[in-house]
């Protein structure tokens, strides 16, 4: 169950909001470049923009 992550919020006041935000940014970036043929270049761009 998710009780550990729920309790973690109340104990440490920490959430996974930053990870969710980062995932949303990656999804939006992927949506911009549909049909990419050069995967290495795509990953390079991803790391240079969001790293």
Coordinates of C-alpha atoms in Angstrom, one line a residue, residues 22-51:
X22 CA 9.9 17.1 -13.9
X23 CA 8.0 14.2 -15.5
X24 CA 5.4 16.6 -16.9
X25 CA 8.2 18.7 -18.4
X26 CA 9.7 15.7 -20.1
X27 CA 6.3 14.7 -21.5
X28 CA 5.8 18.1 -22.9
X29 CA 9.3 18.1 -24.5
X30 CA 8.6 14.6 -26.0
X31 CA 5.3 15.9 -27.4
X32 CA 7.1 18.6 -29.2
X33 CA 9.5 16.2 -31.0
X34 CA 7.2 13.4 -32.1
X35 CA 8.8 11.1 -34.6
X36 CA 12.4 11.7 -33.6
X37 CA 14.7 9.4 -35.5
X38 CA 18.0 10.2 -33.8
X39 CA 17.4 9.0 -30.2
X40 CA 20.9 9.9 -29.1
X41 CA 20.4 13.5 -30.1
X42 CA 17.0 13.6 -28.4
X43 CA 18.5 12.4 -25.2
X44 CA 21.4 14.9 -25.5
X45 CA 18.9 17.8 -25.9
X46 CA 16.9 16.5 -23.0
X47 CA 19.9 16.4 -20.7
X48 CA 21.2 19.8 -21.8
X49 CA 17.8 21.5 -21.3
X50 CA 16.7 19.9 -18.0
X51 CA 20.0 18.9 -16.4

